GROMACS .gro file of C-alpha atoms in nm:
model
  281
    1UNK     CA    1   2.446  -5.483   0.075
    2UNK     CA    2   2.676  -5.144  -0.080
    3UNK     CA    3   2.536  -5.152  -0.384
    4UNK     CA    4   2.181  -5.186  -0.232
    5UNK     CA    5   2.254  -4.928  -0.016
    6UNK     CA    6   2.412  -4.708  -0.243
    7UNK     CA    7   2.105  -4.720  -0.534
    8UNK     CA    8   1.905  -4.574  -0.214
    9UNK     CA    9   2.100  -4.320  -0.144
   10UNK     CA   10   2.116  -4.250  -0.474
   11UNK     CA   11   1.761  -4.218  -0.485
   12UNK     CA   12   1.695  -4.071  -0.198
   13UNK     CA   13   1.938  -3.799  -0.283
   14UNK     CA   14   1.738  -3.721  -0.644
   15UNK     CA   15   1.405  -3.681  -0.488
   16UNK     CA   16   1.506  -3.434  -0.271
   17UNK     CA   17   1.684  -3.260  -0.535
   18UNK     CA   18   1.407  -3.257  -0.738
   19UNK     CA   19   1.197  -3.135  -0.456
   20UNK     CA   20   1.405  -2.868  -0.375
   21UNK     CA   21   1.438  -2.774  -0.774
   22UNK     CA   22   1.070  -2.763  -0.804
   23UNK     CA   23   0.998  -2.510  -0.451
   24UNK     CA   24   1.306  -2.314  -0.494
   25UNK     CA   25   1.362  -2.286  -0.844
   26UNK     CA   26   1.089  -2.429  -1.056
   27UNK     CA   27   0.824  -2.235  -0.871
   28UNK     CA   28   0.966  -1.899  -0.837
   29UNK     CA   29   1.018  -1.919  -1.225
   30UNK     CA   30   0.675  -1.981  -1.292
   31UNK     CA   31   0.565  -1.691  -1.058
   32UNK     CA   32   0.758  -1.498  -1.215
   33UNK     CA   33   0.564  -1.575  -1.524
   34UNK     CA   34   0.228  -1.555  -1.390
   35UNK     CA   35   0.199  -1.293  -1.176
   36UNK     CA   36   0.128  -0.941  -1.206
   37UNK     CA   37  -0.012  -0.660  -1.071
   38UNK     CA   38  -0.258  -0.409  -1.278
   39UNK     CA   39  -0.148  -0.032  -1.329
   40UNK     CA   40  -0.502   0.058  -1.379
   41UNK     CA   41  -0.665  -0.129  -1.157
   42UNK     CA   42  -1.029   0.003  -1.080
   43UNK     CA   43  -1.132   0.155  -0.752
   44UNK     CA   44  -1.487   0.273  -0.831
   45UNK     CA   45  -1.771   0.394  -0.552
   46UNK     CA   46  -2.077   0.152  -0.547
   47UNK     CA   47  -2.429   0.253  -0.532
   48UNK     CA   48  -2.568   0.195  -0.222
   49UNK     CA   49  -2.879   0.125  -0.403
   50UNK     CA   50  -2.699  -0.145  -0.574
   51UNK     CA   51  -2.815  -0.458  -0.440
   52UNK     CA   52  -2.538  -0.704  -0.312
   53UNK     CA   53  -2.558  -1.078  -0.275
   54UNK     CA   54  -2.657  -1.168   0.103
   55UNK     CA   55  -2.354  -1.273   0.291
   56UNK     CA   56  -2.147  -0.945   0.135
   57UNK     CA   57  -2.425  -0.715   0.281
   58UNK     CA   58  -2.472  -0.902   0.605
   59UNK     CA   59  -2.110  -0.899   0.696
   60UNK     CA   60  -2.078  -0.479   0.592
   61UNK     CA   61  -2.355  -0.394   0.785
   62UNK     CA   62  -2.251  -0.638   1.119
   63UNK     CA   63  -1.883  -0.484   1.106
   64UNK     CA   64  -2.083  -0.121   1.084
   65UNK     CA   65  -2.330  -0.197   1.320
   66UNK     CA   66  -2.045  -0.315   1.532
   67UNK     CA   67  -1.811  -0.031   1.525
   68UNK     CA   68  -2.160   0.232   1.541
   69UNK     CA   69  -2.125   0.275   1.874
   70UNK     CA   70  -1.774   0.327   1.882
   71UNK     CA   71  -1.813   0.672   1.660
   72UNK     CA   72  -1.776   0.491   1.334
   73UNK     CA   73  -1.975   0.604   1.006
   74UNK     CA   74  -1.971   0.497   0.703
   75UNK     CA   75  -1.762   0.669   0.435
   76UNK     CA   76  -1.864   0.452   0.146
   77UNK     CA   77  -1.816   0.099  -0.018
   78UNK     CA   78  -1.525   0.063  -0.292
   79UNK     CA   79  -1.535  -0.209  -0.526
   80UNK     CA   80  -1.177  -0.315  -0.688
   81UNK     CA   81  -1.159  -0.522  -1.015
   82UNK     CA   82  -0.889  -0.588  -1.280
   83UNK     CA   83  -0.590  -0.612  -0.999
   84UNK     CA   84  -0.421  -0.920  -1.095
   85UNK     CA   85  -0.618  -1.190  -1.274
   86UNK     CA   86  -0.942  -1.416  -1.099
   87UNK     CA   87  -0.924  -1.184  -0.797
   88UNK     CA   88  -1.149  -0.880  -0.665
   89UNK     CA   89  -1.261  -0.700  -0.385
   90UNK     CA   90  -1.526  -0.484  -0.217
   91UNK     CA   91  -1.388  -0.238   0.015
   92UNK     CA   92  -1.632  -0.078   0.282
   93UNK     CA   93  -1.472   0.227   0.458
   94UNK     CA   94  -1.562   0.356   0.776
   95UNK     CA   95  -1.429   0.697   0.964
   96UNK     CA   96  -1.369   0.784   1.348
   97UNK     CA   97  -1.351   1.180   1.287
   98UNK     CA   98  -1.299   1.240   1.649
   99UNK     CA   99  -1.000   0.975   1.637
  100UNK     CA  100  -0.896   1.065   1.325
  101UNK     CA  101  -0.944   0.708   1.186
  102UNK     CA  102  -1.024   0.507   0.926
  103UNK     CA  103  -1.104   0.106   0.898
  104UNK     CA  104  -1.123  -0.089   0.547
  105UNK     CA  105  -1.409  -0.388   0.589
  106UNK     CA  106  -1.221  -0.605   0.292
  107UNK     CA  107  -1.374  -0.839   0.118
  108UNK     CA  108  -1.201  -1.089  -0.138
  109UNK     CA  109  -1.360  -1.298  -0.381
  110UNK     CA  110  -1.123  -1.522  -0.591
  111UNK     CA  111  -1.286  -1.671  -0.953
  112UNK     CA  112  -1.303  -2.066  -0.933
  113UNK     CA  113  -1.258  -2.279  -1.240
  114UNK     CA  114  -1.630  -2.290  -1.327
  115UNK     CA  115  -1.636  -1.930  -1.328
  116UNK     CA  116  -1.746  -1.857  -0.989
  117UNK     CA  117  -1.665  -1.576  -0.770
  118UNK     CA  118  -1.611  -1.717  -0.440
  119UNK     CA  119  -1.518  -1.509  -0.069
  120UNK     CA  120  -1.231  -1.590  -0.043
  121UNK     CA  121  -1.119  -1.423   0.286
  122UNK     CA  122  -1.229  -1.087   0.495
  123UNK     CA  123  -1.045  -0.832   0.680
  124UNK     CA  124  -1.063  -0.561   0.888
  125UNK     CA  125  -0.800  -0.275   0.936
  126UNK     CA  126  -0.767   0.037   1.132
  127UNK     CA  127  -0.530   0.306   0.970
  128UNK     CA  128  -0.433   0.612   1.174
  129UNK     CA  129  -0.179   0.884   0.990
  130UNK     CA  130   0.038   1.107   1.233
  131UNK     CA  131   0.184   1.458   1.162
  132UNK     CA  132   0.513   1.349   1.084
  133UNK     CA  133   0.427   1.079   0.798
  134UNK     CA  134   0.438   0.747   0.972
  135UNK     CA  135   0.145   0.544   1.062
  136UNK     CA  136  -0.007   0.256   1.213
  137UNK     CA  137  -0.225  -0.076   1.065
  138UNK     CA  138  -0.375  -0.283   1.321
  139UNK     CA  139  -0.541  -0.538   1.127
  140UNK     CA  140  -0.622  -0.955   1.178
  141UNK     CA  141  -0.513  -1.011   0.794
  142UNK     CA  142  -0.370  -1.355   0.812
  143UNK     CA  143  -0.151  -1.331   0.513
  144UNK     CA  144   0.215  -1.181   0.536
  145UNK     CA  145   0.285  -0.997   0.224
  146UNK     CA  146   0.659  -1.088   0.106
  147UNK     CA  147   0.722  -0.729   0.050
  148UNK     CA  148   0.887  -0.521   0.269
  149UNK     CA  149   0.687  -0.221   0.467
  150UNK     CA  150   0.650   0.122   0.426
  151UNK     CA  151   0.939   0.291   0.636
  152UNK     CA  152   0.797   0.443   0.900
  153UNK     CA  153   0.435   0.214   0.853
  154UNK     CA  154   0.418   0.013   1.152
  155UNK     CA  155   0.180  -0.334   1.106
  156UNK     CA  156   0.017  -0.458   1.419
  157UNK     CA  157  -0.141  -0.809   1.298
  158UNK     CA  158  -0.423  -0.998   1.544
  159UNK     CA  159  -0.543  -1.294   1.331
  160UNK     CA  160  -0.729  -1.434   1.576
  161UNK     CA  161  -0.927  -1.148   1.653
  162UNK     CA  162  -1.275  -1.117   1.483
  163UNK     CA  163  -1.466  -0.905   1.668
  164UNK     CA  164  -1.449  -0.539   1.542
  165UNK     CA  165  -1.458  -0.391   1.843
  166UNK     CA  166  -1.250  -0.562   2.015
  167UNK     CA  167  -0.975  -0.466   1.717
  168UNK     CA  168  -1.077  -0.108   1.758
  169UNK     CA  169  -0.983  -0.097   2.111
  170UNK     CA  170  -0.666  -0.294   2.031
  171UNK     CA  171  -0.567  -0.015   1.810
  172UNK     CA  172  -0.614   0.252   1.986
  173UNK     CA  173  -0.464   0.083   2.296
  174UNK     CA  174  -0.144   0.108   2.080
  175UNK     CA  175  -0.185   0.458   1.995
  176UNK     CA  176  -0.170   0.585   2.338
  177UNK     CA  177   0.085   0.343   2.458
  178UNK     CA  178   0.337   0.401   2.136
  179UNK     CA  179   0.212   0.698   1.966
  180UNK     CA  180   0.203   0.939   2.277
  181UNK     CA  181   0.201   1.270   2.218
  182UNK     CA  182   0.256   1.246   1.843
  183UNK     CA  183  -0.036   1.475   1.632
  184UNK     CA  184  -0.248   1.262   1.466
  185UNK     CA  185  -0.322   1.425   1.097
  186UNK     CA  186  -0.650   1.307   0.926
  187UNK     CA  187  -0.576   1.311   0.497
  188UNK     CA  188  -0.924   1.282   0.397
  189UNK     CA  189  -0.967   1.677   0.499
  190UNK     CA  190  -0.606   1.782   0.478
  191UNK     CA  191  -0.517   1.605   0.191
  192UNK     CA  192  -0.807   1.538  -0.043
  193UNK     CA  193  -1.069   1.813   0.110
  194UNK     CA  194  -1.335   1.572   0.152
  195UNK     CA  195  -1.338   1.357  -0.134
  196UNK     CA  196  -1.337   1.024   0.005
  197UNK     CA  197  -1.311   0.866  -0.355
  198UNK     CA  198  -1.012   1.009  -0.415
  199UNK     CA  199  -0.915   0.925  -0.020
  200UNK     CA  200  -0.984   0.578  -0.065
  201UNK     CA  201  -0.773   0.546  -0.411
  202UNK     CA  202  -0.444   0.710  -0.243
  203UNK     CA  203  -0.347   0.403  -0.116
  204UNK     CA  204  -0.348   0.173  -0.429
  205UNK     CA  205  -0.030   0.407  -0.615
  206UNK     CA  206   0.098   0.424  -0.299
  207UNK     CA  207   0.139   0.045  -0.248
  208UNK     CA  208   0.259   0.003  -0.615
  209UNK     CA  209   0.553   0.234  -0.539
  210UNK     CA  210   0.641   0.068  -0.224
  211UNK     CA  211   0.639  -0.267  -0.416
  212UNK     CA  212   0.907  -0.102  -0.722
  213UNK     CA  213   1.066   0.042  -0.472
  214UNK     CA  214   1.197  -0.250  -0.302
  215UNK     CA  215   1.320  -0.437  -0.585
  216UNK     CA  216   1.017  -0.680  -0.598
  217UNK     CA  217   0.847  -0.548  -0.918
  218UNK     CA  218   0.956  -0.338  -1.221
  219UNK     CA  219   0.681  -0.159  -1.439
  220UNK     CA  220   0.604  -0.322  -1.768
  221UNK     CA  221   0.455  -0.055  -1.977
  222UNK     CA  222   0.399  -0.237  -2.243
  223UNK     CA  223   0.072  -0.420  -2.056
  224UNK     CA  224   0.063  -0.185  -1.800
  225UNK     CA  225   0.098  -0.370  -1.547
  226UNK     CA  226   0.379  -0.469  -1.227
  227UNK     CA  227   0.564  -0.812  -1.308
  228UNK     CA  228   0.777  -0.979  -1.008
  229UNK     CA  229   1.198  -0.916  -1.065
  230UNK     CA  230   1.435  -1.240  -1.062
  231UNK     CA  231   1.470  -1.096  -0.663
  232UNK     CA  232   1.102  -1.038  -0.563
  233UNK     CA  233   0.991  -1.389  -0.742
  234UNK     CA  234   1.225  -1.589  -0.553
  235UNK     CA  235   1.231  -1.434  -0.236
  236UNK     CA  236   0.848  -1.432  -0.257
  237UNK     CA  237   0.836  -1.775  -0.322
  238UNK     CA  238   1.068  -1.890  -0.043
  239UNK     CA  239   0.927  -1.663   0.188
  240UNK     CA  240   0.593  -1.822   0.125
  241UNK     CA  241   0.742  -2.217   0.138
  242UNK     CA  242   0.822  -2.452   0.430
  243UNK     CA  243   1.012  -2.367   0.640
  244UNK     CA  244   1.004  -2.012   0.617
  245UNK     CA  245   0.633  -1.974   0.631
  246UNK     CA  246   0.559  -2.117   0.953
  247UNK     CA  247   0.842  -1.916   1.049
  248UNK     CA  248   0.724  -1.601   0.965
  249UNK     CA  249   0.355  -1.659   1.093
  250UNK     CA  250   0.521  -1.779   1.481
  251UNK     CA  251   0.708  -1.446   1.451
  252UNK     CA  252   0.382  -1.313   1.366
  253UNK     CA  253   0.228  -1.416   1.661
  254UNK     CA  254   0.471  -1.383   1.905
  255UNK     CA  255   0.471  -1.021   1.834
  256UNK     CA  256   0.107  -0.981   1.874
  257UNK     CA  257   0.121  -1.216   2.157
  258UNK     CA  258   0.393  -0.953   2.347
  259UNK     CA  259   0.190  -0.664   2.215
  260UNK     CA  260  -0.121  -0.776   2.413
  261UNK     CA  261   0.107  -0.829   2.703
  262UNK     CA  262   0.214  -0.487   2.719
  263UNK     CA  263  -0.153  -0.308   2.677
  264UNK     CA  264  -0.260  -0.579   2.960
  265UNK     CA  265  -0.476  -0.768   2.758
  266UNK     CA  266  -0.516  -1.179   2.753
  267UNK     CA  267  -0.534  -1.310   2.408
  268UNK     CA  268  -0.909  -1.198   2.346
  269UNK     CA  269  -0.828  -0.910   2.441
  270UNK     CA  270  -1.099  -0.907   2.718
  271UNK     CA  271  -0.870  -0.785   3.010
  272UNK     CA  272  -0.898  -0.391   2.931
  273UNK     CA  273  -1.236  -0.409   2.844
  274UNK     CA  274  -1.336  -0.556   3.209
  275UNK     CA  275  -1.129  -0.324   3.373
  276UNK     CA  276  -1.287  -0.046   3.152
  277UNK     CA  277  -1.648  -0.151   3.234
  278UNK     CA  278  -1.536  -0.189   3.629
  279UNK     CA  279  -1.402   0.195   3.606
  280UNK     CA  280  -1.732   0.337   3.468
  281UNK     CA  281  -1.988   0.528   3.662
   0.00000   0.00000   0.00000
């Protein structure tokens, strides 16, 4: 019976090793490897006489129609190519100049083995910018990036919501509760005079310092391009592994979960809007 019982230990010992080797050390490696992040990526206006396949123009003009009546327009639609390898985007922007907000429509397509582009998710996010540099995201993007934030760039993530306008009312629910009294600056006039091209592509530099910044990526000049440090491949790969995954996404929703509690709104956020319709004329 010991020897039996000591060959399955034995092997019960070097699978999980080799488990462990391949999600904590074997894959990090590799993504190390692999991924990358483009210098030049392209942010380029589209035509809106450009025709775009069905579902991609549905969904833009439901999120616009959506948010219409909630003193959204239309800034423009941004498509994004070259960013890291099989993956692009199409980036709708819409504008709340009474509000002083703005709201990326996302789109990402991912490039399948045939060759394929494919949606591969949406998302919708509501960006205000105060005097005194920080801001707020409210988004329902359901992936966590393993980078750290922006100092003083707060993230407010509702994955569940889908409605627009539901997430527009969530967001500025948060302004007034947490952002009281602070100015609210609007960069496409203050910064960029108007040029929403130039608006639109502020962000992209801005998220490739943040991400050499915090010891994730170093610039490779030779391709021109972000590649992951020993630090930012590892701890994006265990960040993104059991257990620490499922971790970070109840944390996730906890906080949006006590959020909603404090604006007084259930989890569809439906609360403030009845009480909002009972309180009008």
């Amino acid at each position: 019976m010991r020897p039996s019982l000591s060959i399955e230990v034995i092997f019960i010992v070097c699978v999980v090793s080799i488990v462990a080797l391949t999600r904590y050390v074997f894959i990090p490696l590799r993504l190390r490897r692999t991924q990358w992040l483009a210098l030049d990526a392209e942010i380029q206006p589209v035509d809106p006489a450009q025709p775009q396949p069905e579902r991609v123009r549905a969904h833009l003009q439901r999120v616009a129609d959506a948010l219409r009546p909630e003193g959204y327009e239309v800034l423009g639609d941004y498509a994004m190519a070259n960013f890291t390898e099989r993956v692009a985007a199409i980036n709708r922007v819409l504008v709340n100049r009474a509000t002083r907000t703005s709201v990326s429509v996302v789109m990402h397509f991912v490039k399948n083995k045939a060759g394929v582009w494919e949606i591969n998710q949406t998302v919708i996010a509501f960006r205000t910018e105060f005097a005194d540099g920080s801001q707020l995201v409210t988004s329902n993007f359901k992936l966590i990036n393993a980078v750290p934030p922006k100092p003083g760039v707060r993230t407010c993530t509702f994955v569940r919501f889908r409605n627009p306008q539901v997430l527009a009312e969530i967001h500025e629910a948060i302004v007034d509760r947490y952002y009281e009294g602070k100015r609210r600056d609007w960069p496409l006039d203050t910064r960029f005079g108007g040029d929403a091209t130039a608006f639109v592509r502020s962000h992209q530099p801005e998220t490739l310092e943040r991400y050499v910044t915090s010891g994730y990526y170093y610039e490779n000049r030779d391709e021109n391009r972000l590649r992951l440090t020993l630090k930012g491949a590892f701890l994006t790969a265990w960040k993104n592994s059991s257990p620490w995954k499922g971790l970070r996404h109840q944390r996730r929703d906890r906080e949006a979960a006590r959020i909603l509690k404090e604006l007084g709104m259930d989890y569809q956020g439906r609360k403030r809007r009845e009480e909002a319709k009972e309180g009008g004329p």
